Coordinates of C-alpha atoms and ligand atoms in Angstrom, one line a residue:
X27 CA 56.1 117.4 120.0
X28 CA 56.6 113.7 119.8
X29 CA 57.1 114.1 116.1
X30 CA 59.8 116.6 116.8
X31 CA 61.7 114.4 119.1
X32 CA 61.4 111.2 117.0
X33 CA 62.8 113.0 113.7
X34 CA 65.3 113.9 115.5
X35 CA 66.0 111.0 117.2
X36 CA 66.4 109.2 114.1
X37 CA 68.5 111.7 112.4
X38 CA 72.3 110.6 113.9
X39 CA 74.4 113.3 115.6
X40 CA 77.3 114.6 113.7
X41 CA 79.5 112.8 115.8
X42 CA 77.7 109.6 114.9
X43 CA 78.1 110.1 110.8
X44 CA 81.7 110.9 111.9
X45 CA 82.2 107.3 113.0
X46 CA 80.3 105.9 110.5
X47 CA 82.1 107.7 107.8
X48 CA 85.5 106.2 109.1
X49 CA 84.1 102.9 109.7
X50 CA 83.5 102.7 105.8
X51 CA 86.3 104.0 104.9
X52 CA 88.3 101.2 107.3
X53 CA 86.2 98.6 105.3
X54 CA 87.6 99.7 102.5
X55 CA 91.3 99.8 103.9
X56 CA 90.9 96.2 105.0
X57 CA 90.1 95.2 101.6
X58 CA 92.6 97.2 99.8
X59 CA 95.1 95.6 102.2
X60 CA 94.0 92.2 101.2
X61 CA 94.7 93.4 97.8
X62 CA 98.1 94.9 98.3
X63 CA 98.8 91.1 100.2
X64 CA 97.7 89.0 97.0
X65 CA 100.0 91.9 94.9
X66 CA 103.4 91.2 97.5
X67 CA 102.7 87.8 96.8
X68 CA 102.5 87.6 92.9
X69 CA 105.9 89.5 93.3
X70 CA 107.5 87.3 95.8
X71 CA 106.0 83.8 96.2
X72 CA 103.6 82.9 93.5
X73 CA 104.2 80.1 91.0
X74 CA 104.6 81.3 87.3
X75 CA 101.4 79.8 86.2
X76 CA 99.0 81.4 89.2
X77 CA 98.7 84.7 87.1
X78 CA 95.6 84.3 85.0
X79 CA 93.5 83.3 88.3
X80 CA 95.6 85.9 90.3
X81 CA 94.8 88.8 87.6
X82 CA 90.7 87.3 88.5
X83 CA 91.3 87.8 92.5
X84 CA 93.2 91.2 92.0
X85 CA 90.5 92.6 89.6
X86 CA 87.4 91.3 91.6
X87 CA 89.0 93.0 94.8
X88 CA 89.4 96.2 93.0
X89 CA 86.2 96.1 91.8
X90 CA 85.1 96.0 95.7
X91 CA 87.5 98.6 97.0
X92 CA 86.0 101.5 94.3
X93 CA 82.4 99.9 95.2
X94 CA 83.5 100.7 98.3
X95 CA 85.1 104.0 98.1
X96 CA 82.0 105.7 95.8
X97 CA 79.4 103.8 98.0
X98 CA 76.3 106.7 97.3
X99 CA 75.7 106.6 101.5
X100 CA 79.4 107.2 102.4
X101 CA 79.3 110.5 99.6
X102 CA 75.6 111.8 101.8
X103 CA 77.8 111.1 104.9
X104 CA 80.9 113.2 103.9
X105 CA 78.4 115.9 102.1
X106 CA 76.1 116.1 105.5
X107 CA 80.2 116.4 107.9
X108 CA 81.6 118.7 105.4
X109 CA 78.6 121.1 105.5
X110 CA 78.7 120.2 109.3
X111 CA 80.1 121.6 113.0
X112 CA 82.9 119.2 113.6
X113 CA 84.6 120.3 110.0
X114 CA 84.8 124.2 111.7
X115 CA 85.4 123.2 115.1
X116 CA 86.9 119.5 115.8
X117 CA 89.8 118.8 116.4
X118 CA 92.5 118.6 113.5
X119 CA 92.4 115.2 113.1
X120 CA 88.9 115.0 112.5
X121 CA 88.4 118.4 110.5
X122 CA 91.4 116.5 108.2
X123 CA 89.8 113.7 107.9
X124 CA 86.3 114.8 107.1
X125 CA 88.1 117.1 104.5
X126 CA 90.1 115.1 102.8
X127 CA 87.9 111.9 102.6
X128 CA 85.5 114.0 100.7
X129 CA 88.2 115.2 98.3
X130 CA 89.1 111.5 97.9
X131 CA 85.0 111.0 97.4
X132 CA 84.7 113.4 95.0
X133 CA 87.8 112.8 92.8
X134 CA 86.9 108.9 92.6
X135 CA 83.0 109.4 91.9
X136 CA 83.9 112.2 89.5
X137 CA 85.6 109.1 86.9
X138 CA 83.2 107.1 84.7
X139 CA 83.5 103.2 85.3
X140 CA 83.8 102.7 81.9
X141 CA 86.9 104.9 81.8
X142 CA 88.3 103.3 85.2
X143 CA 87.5 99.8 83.7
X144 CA 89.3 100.8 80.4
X145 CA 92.5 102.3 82.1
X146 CA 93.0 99.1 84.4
X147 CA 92.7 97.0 81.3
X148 CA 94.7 99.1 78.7
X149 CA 97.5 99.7 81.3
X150 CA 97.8 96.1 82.1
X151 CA 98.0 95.0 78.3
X152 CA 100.3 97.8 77.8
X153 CA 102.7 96.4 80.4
X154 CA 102.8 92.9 78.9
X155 CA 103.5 95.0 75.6
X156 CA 105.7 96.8 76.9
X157 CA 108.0 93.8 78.3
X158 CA 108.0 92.1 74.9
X159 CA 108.8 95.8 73.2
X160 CA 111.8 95.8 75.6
X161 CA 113.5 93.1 75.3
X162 CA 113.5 93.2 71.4
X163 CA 114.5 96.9 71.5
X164 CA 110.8 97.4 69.1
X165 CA 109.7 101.1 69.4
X166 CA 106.8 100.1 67.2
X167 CA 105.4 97.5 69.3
X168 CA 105.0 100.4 72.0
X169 CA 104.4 103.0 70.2
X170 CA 100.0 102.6 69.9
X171 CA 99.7 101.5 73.6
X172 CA 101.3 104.5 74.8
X173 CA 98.9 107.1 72.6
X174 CA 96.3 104.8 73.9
X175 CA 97.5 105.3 77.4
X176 CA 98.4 109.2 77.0
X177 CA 94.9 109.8 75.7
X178 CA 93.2 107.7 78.5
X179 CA 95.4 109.6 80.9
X180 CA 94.1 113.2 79.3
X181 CA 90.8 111.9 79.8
X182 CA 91.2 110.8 83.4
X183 CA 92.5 114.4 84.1
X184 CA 89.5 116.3 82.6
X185 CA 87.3 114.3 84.6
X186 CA 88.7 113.9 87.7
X187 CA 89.7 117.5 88.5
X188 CA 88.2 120.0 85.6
X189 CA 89.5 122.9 87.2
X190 CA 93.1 122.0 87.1
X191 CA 96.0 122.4 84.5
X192 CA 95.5 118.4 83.0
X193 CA 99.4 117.5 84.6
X194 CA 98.4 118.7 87.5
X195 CA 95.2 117.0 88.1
X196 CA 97.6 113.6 87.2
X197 CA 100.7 114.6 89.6
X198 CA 97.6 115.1 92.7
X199 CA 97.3 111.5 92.5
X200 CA 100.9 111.3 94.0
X201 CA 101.5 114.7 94.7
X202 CA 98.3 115.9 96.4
X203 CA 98.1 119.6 95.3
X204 CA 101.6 119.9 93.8
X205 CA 101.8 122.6 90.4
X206 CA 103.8 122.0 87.8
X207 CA 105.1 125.3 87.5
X208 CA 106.5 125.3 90.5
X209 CA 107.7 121.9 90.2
X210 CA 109.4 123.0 86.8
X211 CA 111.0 126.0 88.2
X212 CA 112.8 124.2 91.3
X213 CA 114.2 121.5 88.8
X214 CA 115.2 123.9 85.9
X215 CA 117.8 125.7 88.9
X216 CA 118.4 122.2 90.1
X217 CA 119.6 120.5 86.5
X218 CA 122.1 123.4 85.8
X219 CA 123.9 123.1 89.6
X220 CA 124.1 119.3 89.3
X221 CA 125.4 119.4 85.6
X222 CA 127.8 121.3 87.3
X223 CA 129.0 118.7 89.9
X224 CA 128.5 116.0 87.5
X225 CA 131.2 117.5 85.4
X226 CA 133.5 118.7 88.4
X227 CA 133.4 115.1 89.8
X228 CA 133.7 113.3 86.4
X229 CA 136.6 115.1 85.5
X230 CA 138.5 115.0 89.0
X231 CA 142.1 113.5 89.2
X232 CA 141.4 111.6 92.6
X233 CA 137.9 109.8 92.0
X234 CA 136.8 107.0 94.0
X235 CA 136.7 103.7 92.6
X236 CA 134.2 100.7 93.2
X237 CA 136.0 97.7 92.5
X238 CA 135.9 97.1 96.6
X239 CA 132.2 96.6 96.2
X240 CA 132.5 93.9 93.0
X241 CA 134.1 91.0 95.3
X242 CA 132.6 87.8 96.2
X243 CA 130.0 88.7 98.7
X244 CA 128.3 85.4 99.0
X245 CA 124.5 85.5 99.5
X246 CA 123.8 83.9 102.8
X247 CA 125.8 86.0 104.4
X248 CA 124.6 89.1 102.8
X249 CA 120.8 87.7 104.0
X250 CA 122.0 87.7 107.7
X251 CA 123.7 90.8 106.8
X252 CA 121.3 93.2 105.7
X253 CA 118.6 92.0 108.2
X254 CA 120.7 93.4 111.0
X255 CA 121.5 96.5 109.3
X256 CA 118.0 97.0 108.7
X257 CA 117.1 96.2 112.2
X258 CA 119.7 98.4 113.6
X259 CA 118.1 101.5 111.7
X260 CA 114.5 100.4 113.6
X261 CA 113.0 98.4 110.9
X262 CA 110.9 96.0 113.3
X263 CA 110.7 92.5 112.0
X264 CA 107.4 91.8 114.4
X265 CA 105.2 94.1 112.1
X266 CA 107.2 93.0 108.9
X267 CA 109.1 91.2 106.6
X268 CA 112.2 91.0 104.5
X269 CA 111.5 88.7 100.6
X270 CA 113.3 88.6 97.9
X271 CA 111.9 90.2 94.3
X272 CA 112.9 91.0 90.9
X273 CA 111.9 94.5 91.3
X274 CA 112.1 95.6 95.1
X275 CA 109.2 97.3 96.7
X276 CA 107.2 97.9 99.7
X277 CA 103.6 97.1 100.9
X278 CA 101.8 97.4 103.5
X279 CA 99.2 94.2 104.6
X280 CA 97.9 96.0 107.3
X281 CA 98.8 97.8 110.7
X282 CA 101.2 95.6 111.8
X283 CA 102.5 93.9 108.3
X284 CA 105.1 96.0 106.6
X285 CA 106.3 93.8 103.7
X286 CA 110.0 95.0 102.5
X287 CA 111.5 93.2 99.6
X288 CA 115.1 93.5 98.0
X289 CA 117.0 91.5 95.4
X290 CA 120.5 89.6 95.5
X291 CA 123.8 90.0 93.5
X292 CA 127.2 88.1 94.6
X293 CA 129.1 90.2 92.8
X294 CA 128.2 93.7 93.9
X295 CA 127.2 94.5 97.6
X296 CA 125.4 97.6 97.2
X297 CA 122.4 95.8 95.0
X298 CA 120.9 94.3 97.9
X299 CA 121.8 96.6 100.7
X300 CA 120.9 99.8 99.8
X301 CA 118.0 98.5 97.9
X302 CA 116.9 97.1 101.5
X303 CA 118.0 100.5 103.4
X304 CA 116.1 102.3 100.8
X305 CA 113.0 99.8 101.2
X306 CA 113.6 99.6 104.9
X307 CA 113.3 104.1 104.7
X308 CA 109.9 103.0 103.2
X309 CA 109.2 100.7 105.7
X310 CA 110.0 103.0 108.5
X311 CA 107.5 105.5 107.3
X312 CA 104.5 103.0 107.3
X313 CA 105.9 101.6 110.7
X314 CA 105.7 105.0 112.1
X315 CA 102.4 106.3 110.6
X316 CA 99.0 106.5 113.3
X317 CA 98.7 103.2 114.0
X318 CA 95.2 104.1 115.9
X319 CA 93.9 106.1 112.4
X320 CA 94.8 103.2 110.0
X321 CA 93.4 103.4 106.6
X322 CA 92.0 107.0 107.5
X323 CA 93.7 110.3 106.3
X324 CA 95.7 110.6 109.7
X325 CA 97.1 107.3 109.5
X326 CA 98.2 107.3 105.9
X327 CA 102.1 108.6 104.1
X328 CA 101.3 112.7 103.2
X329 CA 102.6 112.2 99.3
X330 CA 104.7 109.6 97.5
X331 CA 107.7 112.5 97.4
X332 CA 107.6 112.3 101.2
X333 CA 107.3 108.3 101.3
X334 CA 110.6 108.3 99.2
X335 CA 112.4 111.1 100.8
X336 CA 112.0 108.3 103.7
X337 CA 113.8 105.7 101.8
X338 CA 116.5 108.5 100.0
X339 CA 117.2 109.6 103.7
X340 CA 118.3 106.5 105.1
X341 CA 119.7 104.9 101.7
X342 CA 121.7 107.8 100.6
X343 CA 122.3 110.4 103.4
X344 CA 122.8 108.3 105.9
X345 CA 124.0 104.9 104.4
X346 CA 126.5 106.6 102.2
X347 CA 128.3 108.3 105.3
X348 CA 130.7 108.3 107.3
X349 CA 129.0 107.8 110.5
X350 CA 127.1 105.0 109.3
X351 CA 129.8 103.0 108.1
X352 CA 131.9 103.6 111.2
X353 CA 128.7 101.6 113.0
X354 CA 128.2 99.2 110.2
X355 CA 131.6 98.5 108.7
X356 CA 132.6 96.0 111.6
X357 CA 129.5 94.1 111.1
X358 CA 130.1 94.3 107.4
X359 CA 133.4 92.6 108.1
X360 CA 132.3 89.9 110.0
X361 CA 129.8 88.9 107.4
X362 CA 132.6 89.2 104.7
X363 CA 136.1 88.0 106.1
X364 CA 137.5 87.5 102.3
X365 CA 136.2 90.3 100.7
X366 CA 136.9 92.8 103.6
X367 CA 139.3 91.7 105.4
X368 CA 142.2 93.7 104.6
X369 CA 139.9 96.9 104.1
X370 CA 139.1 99.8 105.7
X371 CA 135.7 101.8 106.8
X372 CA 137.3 104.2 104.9
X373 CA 137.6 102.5 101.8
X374 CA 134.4 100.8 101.9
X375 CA 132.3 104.3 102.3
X376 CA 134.1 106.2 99.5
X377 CA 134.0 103.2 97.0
X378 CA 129.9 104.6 97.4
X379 CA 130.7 107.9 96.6
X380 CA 131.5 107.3 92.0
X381 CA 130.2 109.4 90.1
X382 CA 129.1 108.2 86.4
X383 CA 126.7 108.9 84.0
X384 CA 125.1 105.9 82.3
X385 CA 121.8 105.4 80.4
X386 CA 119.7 103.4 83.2
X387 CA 117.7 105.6 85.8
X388 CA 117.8 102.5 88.6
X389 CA 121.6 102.0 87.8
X390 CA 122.3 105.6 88.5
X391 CA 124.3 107.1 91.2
X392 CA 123.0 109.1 93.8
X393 CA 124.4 112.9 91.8
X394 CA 123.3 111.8 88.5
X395 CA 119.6 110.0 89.0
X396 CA 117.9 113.3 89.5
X397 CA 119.0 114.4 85.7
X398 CA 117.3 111.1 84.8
X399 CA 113.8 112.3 86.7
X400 CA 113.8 115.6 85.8
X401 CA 113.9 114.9 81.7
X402 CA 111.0 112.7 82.0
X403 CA 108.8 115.2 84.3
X404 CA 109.4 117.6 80.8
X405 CA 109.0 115.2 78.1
X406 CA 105.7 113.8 79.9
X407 CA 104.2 117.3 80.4
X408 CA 104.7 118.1 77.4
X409 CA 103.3 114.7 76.4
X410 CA 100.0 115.1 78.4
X411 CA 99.9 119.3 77.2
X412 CA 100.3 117.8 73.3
X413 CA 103.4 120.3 72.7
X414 CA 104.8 116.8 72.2
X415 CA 104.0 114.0 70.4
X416 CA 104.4 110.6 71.5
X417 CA 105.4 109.5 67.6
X418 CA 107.9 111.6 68.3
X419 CA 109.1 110.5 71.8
X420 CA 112.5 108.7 71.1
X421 CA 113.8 111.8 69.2
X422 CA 112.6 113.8 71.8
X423 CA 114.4 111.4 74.5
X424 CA 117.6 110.9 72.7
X425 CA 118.2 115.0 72.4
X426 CA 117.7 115.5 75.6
X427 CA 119.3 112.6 76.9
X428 CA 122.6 113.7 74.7
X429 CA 122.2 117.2 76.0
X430 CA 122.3 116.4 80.1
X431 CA 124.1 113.2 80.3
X432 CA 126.7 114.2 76.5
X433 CA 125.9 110.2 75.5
X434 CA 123.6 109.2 72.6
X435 CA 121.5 105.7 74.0
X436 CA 122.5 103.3 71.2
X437 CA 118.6 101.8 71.2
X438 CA 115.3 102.8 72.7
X439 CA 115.2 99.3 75.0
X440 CA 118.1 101.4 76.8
X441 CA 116.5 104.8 76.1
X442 CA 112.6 105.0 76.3
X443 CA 111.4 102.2 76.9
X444 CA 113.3 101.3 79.8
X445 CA 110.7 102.3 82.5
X446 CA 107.6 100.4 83.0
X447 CA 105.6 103.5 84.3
X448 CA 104.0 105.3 81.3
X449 CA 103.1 101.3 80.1
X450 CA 101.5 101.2 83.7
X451 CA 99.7 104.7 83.4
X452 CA 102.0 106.0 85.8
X453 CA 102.2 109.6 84.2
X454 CA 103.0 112.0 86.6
X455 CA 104.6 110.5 88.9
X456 CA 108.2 110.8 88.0
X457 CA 108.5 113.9 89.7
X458 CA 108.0 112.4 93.1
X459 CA 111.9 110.6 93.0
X460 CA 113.5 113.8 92.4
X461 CA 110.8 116.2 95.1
X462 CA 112.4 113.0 97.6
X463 CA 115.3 113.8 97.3
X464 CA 114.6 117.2 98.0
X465 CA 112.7 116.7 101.0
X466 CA 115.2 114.0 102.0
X467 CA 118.3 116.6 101.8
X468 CA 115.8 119.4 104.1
X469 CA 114.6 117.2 106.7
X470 CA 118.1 115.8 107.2
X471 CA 119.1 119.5 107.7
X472 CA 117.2 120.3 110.2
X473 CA 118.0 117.0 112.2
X474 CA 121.3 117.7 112.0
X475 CA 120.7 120.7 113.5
X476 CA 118.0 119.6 116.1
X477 CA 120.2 116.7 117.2
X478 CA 124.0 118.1 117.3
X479 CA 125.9 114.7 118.1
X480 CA 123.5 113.2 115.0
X481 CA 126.2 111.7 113.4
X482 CA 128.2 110.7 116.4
X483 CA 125.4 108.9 117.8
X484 CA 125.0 106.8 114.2
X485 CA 128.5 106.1 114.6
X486 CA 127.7 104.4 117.6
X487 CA 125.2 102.0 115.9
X488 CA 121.9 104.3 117.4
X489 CA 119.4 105.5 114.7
X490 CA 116.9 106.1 117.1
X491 CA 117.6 110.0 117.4
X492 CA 116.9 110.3 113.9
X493 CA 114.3 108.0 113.7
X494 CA 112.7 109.6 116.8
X495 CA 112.5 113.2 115.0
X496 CA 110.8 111.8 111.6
X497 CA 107.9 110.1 114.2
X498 CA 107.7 113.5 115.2
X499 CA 108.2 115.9 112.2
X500 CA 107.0 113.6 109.6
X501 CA 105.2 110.1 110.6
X502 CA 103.1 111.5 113.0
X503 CA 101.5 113.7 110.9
X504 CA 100.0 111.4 108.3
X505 CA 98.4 112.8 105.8
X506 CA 96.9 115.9 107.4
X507 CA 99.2 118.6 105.5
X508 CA 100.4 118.3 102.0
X509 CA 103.7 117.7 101.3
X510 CA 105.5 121.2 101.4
X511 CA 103.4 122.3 103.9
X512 CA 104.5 119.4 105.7
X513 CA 108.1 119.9 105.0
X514 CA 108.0 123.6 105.8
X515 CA 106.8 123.0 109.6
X516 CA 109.2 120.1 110.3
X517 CA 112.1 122.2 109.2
X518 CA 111.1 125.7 109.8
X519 CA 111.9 126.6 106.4
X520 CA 109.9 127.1 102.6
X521 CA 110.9 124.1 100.4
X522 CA 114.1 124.8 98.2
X523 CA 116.2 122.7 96.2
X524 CA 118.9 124.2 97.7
X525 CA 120.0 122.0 100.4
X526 CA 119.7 119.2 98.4
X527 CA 122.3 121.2 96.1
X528 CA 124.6 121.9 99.2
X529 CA 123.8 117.9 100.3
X530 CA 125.6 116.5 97.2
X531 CA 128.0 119.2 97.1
X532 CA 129.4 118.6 100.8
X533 CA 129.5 114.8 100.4
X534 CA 130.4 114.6 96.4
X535 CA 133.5 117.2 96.0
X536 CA 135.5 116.0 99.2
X537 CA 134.9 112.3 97.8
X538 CA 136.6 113.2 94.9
X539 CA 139.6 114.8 96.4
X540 CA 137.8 118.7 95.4
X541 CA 138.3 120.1 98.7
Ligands
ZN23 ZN1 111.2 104.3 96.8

């Protein structure tokens, strides 16, 4: 009898792995927030010759974090919960958790080290290759990292899920259980509908015209300037920060340290403030996420298509309208007497609203950047499936970049090489941009018709409606439903490109006087 009660004394309660469980996996989130600090600050603050010791820091801490995350007693834990009651019968929270760190568990233990160490070496050669490759417009010089990468990348997916389409195992590190075919078949009716509005808009008689955005805006005053406007949308300076980057971002340090970053240009005001409204969206997101579940499933963004249709929402639905610059155009003014002092709110919102195809993805208007997305979601499928070659990438780019856009890039620094993602191993994850923006355009939907005077009250300088409802519909839930699923209960509706469709049609053809 006293053996009985002693074995199971000593075994620990379901509720007690539970807790254990989480407590490892917080471990790990504390020191994969110290890594994403030392990451802001090679971005923001470090001195040019700190990188070789940084790039020791960075790789020693990411060596913990995956000793961490594939620790053998934190995979008998989530084995013994996920076999267990509280997986059945706990709450949500808890059944989602216990579900989804052992998905995590099992993808991560399920790659060799060698081909982990390989990928985070090849990938950050590959980027230093790629930047020299850039700048003197050399295919060649690229050309044997990114087979290297591409075949890594096929590896990765054979391993990590086996059962899985190989594009689809890569897209579930961004998109957790996203298909391509269905991914495919949402973007092929996209691309034709926004060809069309591309072509209505480009050849309108009355199109707007930006040159009220290319004055002297001088940067001081655009600092003071976009840390109100970011405040006034909620962004909350006590848990964050606003730097200043080459390549804007956001990161996360820990509960209560959102780090937003933007960069500057004196001679064009949207650079800066709709990178920081569409960092700010970002921002929002992490601010809003479980605070009390941090680094655990139920405190954690659902998808990176959900984290961006955060930032599209306030960058481009909301800071391109209306409403907003009715709020924002006085304070605009006062931090711009020369520039805007004779203008209107008017004028200032539809100089937002040009239309114009060009060759750069981050240069791109709001209509046209989803044509730019949705040709590198084919041409890397088909990349990662082997129906393409990547020998025979820039011939590939420069059809297809002729056929949606009807220009011919004049060199591949301004063609294919222009994104740092395949060169980072970033393969699958293109997708997420455009899948924003379709999210974005549906959840502002239905908060338009949730909140009736939603535009009125933005007018009047208060966010917090809208703001209020993604806590709700979106923030709240962390990471407990994937992202359509997510998308379908906040709005009451399956996903469909359409409202984005209906989005850039009701803002676009009015803009350029198309009724
Ligand atoms: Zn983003």
């Amino acid at each position: 009898m006293s053996v009985t009660l002693r074995s199971q004394a000593d075994r620990p309660s379901p509720e007690e792995t539970f807790s254990a469980a989480c407590g490892h996996g917080r471990q790990a989130a504390v020191l994969a927030a110290v890594e994403s600090l030392l990451g802001w600050d090679e971005r923001t603050m470090m001195p040019a010759r700190a990188g070789g010791y940084r790039a020791e820091q960075v790789a020693a801490l990411a060596a913990l974090v995956h000793r961490q995350r594939t620790a053998p007693e934190q995979g008998e834990r989530l084995a013994r919960l996920a076999d267990g009651p509280l997986v059945r019968t706990g709450p949500e929270e808890v059944a989602g958790t216990i579900r989804l760190l052992k998905r995590d568990f099992d993808k991560q233990a399920r790659l060799p080290p060698r081909l982990v160490e390989e990928m985070a070496k090849t990938c950050v050669e590959a980027q230093q290759a790629w930047a020299v490759a850039r700048a003197e417009s050399s295919w060649p010089k690229l050309r044997p990292w990114l087979e290297r990468i591409f075949a890594l990348k096929r590896e990765q997916a054979a391993c990590q899920l086996p059962d899985r389409d190989p594009y689809d195992a890569l897209m579930d590190d961004y998109e957790p259980g996203s298909r391509w075919q269905d991914v495919a078949a949402r973007f092929d009716r996209l691309r034709g509908q926004i060809v069309t509005l591309v072509q209505e808009c480009v050849g309108a008689r009355d199109r707007p015209e930006d040159g009220l955005l290319r004055l002297n805006y001088p940067i001081d005053a655009q600092q003071r300037f976009v840390r109100e406007v970011a405040a006034g949308i909620g962004f909350d300076f006590d848990r964050g920060r606003l730097d200043t980057t080459d390549h804007p971002f956001c990161s996360t340090a820990g509960p209560d340290d959102c780090r937003i970053t933007t960069r500057w240009d004196e001679r064009f005001l949207p650079t800066a403030l709709f990178g920081v409204l569409h960092e700010a969206g970002h921002g929002l997101y992490e601010q809003g996420l479980p605070r009390e579940w941090y680094g655990l499933p139920p405190g954690e963004a659902a998808s990176l298509g959900i984290h961006e249709s955060q930032s599209r929402l306030w960058e481009n639905m909301v800071g391109r309208s209306h409403a907003f610059w009715q709020w924002c155009f006085p304070l605009a003014q006062r931090a711009f007497p020369e520039a805007l002092g004779g203008a209107t709110a008017d004028a200032l919102q539809r100089a937002l609203m040009t239309v114009s195809p060009s060759l750069i993805r981050v240069e791109a208007d709001e209509v046209t950047y989803n044509l730019h997305v949705m040709m590198r979601f084919d041409l890397e499928r088909e990349l990662v499936h082997g129906t393409l070659e990547v020998a025979d990438l820039p011939a590939a780019w420069n059809d297809r970049f002729e056929r949606d856009f009807g220009i011919r890039p004049p060199n591949d620094a301004e063609g294919v090489m222009q994104d740092i993602h395949w060169s980072a191993g970033l393969v699958g994850y293109f997708p997420t941009y455009t899948l924003g923006n379709m999210f974005a355009a549906q959840l502002m939907a239905a908060a338009e018709r949730a909140i009736p005077d939603l535009h009125r009250q933005i007018a009047a300088g208060r966010c917090s409606g809208l703001l209020e409802w993604m806590r709700d519909h979106v923030h709240r839930r962390g990471r407990l439903l994937e992202s359509e699923a997510l998308v379908e209960e906040a709005t009451g509706e399956k996903v469909s490109e359409r409202w984005l469709v209906e989005s850039l049609r009701s803002r676009y053809r009015p803009a350029h006087g198309l009724g």
